[in-house]
PDB file of C-alpha atoms in Angstrom:
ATOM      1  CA  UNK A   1      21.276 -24.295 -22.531  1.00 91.00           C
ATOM      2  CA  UNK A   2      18.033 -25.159 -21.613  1.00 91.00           C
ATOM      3  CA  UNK A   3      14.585 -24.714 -23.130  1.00 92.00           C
ATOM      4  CA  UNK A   4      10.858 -24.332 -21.633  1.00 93.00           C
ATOM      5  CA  UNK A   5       8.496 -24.821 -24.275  1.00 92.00           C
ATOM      6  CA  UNK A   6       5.189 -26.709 -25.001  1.00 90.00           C
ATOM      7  CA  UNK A   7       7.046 -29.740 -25.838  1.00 91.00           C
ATOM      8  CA  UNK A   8      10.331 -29.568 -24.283  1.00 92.00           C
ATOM      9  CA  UNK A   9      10.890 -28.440 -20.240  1.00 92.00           C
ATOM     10  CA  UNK A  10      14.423 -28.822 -18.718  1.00 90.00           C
ATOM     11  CA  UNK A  11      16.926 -27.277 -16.368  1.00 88.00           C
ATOM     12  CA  UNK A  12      20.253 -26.455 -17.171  1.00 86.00           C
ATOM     13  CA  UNK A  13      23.308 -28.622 -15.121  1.00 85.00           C
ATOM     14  CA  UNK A  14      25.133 -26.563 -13.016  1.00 84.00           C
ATOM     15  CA  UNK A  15      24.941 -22.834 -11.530  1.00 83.00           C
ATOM     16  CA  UNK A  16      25.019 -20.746 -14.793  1.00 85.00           C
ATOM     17  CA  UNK A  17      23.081 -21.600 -17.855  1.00 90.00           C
ATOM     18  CA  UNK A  18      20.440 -20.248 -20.724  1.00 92.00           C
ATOM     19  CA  UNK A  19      17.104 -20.918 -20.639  1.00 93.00           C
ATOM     20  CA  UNK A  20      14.983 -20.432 -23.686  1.00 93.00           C
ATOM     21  CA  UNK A  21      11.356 -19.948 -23.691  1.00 93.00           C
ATOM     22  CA  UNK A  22       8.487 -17.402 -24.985  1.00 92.00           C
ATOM     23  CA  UNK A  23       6.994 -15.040 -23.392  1.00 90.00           C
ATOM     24  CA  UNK A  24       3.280 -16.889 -23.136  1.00 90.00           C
ATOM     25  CA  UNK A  25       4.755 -19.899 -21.692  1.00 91.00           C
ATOM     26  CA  UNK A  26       5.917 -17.453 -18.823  1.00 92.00           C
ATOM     27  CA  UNK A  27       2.791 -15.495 -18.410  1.00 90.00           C
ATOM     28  CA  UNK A  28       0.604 -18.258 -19.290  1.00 90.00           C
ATOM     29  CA  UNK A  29      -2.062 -17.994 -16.486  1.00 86.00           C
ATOM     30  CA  UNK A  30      -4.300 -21.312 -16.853  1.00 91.00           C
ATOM     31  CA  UNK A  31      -3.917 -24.651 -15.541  1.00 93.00           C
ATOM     32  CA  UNK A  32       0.014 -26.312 -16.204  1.00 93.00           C
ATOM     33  CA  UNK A  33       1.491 -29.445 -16.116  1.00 93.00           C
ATOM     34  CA  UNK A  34       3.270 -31.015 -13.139  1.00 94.00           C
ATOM     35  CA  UNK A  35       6.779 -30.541 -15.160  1.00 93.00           C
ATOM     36  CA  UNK A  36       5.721 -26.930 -16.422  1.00 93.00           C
ATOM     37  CA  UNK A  37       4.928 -25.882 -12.533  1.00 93.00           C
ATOM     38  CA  UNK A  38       7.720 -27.270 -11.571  1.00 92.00           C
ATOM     39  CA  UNK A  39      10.113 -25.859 -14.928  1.00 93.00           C
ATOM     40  CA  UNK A  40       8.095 -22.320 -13.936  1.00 92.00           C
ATOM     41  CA  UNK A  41       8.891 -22.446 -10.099  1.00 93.00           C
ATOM     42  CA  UNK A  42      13.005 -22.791 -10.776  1.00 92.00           C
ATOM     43  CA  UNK A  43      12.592 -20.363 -13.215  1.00 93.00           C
ATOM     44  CA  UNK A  44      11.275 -17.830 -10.306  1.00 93.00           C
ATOM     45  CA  UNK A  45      13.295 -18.908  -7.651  1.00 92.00           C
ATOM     46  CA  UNK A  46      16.330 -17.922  -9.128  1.00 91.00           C
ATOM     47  CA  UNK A  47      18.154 -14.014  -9.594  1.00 92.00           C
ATOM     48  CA  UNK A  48      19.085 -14.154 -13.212  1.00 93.00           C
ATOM     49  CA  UNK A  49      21.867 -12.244 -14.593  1.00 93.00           C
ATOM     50  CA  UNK A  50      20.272 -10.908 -17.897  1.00 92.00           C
ATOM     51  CA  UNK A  51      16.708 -11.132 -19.316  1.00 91.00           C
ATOM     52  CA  UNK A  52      16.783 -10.894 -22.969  1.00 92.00           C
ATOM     53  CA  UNK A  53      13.382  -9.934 -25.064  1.00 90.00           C
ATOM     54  CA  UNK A  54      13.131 -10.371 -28.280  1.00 91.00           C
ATOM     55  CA  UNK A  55      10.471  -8.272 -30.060  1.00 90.00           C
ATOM     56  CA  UNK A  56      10.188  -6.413 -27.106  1.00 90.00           C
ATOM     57  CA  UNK A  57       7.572  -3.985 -28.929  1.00 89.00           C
ATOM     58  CA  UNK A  58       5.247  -6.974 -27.737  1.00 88.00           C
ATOM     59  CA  UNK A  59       6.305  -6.260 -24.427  1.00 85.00           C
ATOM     60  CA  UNK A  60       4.104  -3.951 -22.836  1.00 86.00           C
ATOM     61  CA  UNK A  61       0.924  -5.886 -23.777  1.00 86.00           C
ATOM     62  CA  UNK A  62      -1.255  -6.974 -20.703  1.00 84.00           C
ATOM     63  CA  UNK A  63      -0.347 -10.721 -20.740  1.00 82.00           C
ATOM     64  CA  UNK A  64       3.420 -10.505 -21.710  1.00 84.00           C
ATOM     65  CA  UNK A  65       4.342  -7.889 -19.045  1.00 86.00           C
ATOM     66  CA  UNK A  66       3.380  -9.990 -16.378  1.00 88.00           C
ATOM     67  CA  UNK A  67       6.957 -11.672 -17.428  1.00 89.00           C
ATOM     68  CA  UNK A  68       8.677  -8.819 -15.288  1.00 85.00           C
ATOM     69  CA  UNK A  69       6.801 -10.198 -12.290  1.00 86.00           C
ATOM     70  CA  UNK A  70       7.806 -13.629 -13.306  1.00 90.00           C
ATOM     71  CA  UNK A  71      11.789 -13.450 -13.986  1.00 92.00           C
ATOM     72  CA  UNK A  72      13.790 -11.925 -11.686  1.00 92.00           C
ATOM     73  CA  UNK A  73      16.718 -10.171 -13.467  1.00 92.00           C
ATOM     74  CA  UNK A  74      19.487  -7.851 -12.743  1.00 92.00           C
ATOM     75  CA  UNK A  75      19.572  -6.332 -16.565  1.00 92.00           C
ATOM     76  CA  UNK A  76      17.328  -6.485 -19.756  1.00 90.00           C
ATOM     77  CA  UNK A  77      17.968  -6.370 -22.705  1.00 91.00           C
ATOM     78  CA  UNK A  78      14.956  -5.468 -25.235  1.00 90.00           C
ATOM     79  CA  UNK A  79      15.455  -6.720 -29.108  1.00 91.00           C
ATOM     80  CA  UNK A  80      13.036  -5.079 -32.091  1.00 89.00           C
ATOM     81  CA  UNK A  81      13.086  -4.340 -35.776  1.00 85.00           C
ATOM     82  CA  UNK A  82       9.918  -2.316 -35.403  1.00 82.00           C
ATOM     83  CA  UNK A  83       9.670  -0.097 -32.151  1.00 84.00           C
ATOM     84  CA  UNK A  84       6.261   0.664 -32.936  1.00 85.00           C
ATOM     85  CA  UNK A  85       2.409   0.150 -31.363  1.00 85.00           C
ATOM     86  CA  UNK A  86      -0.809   1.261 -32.609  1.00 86.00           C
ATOM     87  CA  UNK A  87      -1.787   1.823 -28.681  1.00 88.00           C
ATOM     88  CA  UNK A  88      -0.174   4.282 -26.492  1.00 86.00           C
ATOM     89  CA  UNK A  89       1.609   1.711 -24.078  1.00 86.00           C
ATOM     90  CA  UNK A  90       4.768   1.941 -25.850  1.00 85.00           C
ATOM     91  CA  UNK A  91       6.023   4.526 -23.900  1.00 86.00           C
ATOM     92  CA  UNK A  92       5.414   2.256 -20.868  1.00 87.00           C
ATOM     93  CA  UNK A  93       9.013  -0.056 -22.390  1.00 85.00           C
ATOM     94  CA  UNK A  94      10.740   2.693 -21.045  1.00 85.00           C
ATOM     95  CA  UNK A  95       9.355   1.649 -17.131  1.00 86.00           C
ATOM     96  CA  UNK A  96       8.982  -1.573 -17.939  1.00 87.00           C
ATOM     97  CA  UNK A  97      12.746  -2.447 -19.536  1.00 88.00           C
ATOM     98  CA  UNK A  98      14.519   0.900 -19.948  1.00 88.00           C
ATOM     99  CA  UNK A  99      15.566   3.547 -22.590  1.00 88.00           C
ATOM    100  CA  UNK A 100      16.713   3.035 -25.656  1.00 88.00           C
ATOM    101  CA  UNK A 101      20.322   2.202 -26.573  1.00 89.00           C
ATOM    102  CA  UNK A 102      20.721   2.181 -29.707  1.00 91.00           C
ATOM    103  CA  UNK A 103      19.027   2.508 -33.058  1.00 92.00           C
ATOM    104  CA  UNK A 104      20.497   1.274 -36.641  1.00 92.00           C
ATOM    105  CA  UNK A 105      19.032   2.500 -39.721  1.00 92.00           C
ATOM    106  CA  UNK A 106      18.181  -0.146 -42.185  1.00 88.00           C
ATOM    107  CA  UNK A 107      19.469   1.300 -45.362  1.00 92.00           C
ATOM    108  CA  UNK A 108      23.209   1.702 -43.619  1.00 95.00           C
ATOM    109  CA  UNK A 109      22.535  -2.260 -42.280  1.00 92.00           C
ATOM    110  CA  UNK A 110      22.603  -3.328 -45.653  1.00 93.00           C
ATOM    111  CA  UNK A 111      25.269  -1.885 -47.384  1.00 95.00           C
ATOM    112  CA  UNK A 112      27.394  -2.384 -44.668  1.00 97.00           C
ATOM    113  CA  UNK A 113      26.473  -6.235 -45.476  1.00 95.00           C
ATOM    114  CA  UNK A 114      24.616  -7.005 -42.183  1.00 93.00           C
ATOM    115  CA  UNK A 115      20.800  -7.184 -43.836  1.00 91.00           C
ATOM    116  CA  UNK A 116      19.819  -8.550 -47.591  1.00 94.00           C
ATOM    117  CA  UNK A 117      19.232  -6.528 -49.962  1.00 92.00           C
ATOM    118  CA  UNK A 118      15.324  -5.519 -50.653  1.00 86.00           C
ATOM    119  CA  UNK A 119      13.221  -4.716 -53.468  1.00 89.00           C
ATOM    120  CA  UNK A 120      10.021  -3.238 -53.278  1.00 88.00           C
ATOM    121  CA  UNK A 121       7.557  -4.781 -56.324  1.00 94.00           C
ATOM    122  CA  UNK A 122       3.817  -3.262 -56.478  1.00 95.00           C
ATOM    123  CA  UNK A 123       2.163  -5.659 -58.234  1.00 94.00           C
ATOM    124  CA  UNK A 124      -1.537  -4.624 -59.290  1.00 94.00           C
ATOM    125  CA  UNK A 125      -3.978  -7.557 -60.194  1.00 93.00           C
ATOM    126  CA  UNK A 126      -7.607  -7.623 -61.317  1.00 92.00           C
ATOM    127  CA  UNK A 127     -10.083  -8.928 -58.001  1.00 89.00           C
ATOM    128  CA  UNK A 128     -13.356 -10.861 -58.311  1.00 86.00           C
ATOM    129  CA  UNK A 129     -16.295 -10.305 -56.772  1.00 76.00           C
TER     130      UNK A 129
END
């Protein structure tokens, strides 16, 4: 396992490995590094096996789906809790990543012991000008 971030860039040993990263150190389009060019240009050069986003509601934003130009990958995989955008683009996940799979509602998440329990409080207070 190997990570690309602000303060750590390595490679993996071998032919198979993880790499773990975020999406803006991907599409990050300003000046890098000689270590994060380098980090960036094996991480292009290669076919990947899987691409896995997390919060991949985030995903069809301007700068993070340049990260489909950037990885080359045989399958993703998109991860969310909250499938939802105020814009229209999030019926551009199903270009940019594919349909959805599956969907789990909460309640049945909990009691089948997966999620805490919540409680909803509201809890009114006097403001001050």
């Amino acid at each position: 396992v190997a990570s690309f971030t602000a303060n750590k860039k390595e490679k993996f040993r071998g032919d198979a490995g993880i790499v773990v990263t975020t999406y803006s150190m991907l599409a990050f389009g300003g000046r890098r590094s000689e270590e994060a060019a380098r980090i960036l240009g094996w991480i292009q050069s290669r076919e990947w096996g899987l691409l896995l986003l997390d919060e991949v509601h985030v995903f069809p934003a301007d700068t993070v789906r340049k990260v489909i130009g950037i990885v080359k990958a045989h399958c993703k995989l998109g991860l969310t809790a909250t499938l939802i955008r105020e814009d229209t683009k999030i019926q551009d996940l199903h270009f940019l990543v594919g349909p959805k799979m599956y969907e789990a509602n909460w309640l049945d998440l909990v009691r089948a012991g997966h999620l805490a329990s919540v409680q909803c409080v509201e809890v009114w207070c006097p403001m001050t000008a």
